[in-house]
mmCIF file of C-alpha atoms in Angstrom:
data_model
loop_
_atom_site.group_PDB
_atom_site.id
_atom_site.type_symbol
_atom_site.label_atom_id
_atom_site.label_comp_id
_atom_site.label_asym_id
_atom_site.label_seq_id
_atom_site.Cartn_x
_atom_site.Cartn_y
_atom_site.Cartn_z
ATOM 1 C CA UNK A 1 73.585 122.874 81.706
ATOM 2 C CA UNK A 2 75.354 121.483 84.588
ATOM 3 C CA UNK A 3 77.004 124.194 86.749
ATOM 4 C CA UNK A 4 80.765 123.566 87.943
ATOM 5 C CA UNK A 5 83.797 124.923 89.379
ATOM 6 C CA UNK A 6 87.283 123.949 88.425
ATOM 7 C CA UNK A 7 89.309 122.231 91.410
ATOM 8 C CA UNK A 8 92.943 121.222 92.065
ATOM 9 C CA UNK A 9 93.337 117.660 91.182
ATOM 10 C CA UNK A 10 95.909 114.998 92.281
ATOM 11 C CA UNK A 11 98.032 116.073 89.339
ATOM 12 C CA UNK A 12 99.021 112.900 88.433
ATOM 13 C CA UNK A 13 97.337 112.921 85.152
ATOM 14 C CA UNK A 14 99.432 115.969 84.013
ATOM 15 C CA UNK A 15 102.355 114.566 85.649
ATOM 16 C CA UNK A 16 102.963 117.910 87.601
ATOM 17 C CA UNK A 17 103.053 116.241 91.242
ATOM 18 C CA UNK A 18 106.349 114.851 90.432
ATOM 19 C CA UNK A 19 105.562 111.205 90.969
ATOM 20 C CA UNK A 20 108.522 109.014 89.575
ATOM 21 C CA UNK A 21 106.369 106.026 89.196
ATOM 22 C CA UNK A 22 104.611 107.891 86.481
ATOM 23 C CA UNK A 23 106.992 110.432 84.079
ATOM 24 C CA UNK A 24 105.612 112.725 82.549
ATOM 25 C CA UNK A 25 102.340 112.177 84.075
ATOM 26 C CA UNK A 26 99.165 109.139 83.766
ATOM 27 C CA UNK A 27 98.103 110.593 80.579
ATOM 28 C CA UNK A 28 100.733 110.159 78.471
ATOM 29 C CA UNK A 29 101.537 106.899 79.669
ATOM 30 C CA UNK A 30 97.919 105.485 78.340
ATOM 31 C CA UNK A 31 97.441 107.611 75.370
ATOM 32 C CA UNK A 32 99.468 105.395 72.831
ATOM 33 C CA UNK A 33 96.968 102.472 74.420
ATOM 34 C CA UNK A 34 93.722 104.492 74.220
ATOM 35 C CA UNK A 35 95.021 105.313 70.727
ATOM 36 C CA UNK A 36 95.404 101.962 70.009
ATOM 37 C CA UNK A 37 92.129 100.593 71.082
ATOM 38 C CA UNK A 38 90.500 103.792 68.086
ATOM 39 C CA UNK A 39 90.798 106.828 70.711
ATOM 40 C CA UNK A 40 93.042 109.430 69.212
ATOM 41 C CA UNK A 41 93.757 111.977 72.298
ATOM 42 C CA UNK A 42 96.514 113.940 70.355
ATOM 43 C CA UNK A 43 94.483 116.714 70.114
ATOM 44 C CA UNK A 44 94.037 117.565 73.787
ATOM 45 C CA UNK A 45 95.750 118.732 76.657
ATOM 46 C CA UNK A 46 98.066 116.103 78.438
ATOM 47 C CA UNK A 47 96.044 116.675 81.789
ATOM 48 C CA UNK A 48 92.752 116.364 83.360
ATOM 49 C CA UNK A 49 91.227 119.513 84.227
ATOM 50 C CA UNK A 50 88.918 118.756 87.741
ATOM 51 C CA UNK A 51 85.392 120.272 87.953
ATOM 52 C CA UNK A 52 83.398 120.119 90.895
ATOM 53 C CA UNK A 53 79.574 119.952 90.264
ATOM 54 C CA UNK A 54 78.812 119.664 94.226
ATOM 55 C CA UNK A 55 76.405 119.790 95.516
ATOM 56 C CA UNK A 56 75.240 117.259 92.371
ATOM 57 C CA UNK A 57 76.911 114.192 92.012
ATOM 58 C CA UNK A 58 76.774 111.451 88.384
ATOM 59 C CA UNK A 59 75.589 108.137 87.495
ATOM 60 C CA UNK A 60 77.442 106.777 84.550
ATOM 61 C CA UNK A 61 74.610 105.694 81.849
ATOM 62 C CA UNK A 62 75.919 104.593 78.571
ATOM 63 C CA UNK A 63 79.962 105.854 77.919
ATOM 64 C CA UNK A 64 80.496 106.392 74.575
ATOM 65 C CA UNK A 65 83.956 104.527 75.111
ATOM 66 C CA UNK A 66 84.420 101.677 77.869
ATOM 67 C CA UNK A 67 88.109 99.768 77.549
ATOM 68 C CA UNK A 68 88.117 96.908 80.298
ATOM 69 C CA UNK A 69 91.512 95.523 81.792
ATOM 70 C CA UNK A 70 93.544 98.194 80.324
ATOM 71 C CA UNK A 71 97.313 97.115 81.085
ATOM 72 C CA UNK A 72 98.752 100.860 80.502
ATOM 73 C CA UNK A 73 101.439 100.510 83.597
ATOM 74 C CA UNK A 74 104.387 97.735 83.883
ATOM 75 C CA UNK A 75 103.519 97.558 87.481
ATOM 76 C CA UNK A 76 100.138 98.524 88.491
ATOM 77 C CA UNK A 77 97.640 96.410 87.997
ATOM 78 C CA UNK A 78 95.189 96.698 84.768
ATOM 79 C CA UNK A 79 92.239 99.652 85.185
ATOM 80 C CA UNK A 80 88.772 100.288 83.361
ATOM 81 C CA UNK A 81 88.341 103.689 81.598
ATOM 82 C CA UNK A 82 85.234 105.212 80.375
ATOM 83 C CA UNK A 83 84.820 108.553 78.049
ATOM 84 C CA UNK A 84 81.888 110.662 77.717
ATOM 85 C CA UNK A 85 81.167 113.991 75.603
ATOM 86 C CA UNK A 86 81.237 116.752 76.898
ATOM 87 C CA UNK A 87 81.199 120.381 75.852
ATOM 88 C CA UNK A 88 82.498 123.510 78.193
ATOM 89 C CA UNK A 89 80.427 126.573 78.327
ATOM 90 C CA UNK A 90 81.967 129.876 79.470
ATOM 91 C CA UNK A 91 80.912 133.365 79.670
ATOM 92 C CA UNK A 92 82.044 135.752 76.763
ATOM 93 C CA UNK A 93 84.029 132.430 75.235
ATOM 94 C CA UNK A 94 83.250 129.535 72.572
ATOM 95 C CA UNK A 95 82.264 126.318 73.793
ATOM 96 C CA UNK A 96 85.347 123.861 73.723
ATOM 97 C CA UNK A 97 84.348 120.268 73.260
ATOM 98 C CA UNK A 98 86.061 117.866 74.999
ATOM 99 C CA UNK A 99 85.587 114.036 77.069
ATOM 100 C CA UNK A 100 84.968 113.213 80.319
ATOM 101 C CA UNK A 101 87.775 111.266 81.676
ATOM 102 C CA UNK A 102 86.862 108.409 84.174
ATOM 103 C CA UNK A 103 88.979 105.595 85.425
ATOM 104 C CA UNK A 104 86.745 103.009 87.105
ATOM 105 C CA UNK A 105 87.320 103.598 90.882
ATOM 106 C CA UNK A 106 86.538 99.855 91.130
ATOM 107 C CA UNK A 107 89.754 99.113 89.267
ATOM 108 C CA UNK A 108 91.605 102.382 90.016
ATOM 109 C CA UNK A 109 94.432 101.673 92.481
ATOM 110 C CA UNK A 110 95.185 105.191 93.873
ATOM 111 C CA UNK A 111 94.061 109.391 93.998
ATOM 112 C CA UNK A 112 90.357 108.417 94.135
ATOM 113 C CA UNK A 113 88.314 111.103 93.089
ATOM 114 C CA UNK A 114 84.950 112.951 95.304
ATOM 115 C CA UNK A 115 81.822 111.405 94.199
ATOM 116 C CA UNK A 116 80.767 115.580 92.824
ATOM 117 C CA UNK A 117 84.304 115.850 90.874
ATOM 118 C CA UNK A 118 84.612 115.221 87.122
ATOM 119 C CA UNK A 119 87.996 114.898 85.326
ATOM 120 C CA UNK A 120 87.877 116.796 81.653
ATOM 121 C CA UNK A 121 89.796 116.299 78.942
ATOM 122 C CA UNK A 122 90.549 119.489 76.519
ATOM 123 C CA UNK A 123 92.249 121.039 74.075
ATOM 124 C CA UNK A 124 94.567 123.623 75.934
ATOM 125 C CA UNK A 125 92.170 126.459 76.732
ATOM 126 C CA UNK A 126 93.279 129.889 77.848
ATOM 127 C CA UNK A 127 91.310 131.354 81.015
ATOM 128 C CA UNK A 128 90.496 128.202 83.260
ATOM 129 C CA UNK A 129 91.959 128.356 86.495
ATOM 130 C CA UNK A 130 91.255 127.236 90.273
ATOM 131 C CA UNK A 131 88.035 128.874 91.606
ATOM 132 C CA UNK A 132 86.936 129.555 87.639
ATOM 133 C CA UNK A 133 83.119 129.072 87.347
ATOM 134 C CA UNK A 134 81.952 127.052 84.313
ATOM 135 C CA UNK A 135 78.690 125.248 82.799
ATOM 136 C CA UNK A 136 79.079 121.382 81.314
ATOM 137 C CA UNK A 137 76.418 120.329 78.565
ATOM 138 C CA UNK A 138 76.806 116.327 79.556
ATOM 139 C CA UNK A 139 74.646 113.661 77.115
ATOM 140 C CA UNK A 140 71.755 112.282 79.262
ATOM 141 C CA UNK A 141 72.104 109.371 77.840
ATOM 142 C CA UNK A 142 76.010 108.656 78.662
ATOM 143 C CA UNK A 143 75.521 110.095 82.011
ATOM 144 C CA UNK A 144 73.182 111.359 84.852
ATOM 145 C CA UNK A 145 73.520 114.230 86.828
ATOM 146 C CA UNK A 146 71.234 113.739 90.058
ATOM 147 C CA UNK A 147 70.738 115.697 93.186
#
């Protein structure tokens, strides 16, 4: 179990900063294309929810979903995006499965992330807030956790 804290984000993904170039936030721009490409994201919150697992930081192994030169913007240019399992451990609450969100910084033009933050992807879940102290249970073999 990976200890994290949840963070304030760019809020771009949720669409909450107000950003014009991108209504109703990233997410729900690219979810009819992640749908299209066999990822059905219906089921989960339109936002990312930010973890910080400092002082670790990740190695991306093996994603269970890679989709290269993803064209999900008329005008920016096209991104990678990888997806990992993950599931949510809290105290006194059921686990919540979920995916790790992760644009390819090397193909990401803006809101880059710390190397220590993780973006989550979750069914709405009642109780995480800024400051709230969680545990991730991340696949080895999709992804590394190192000191």
């Amino acid at each position: 179990m990976i200890p994290a804290t949840v963070v304030q984000g760019h809020r771009v993904a949720s669409g909450l900063n107000g950003n014009p170039r991108f209504p109703g936030g990233t997410l729900r721009m690219q979810l009819p294309f992640f749908a299209e490409l066999g990822l059905d994201l219906s089921a989960f919150y339109p936002g990312t929810l930010n973890v910080s697992i400092a002082p670790l930081s990740y190695r991306v192994v093996q994603p269970r979903h890679t989709f290269r030169a993803l064209k999900w913007h008329p005008e920016d240019p096209a991104e990678d995006f990888s997806f990992f399992d993950v599931t949510v451990h809290r105290a006194a609450a059921a686990p919540v499965r979920g995916w790790i969100y992760h644009p390819h910084p090397d193909t990401k033009p803006v809101h880059f992330q710390k190397p220590d933050v993780l973006e989550l992807l979750l069914p709405w879940t009642e109780g995480l807030s800024y400051g709230t102290k969680i545990r991730l249970e991340v696949l080895a073999e999709q992804m590394m956790i190192e000191a």
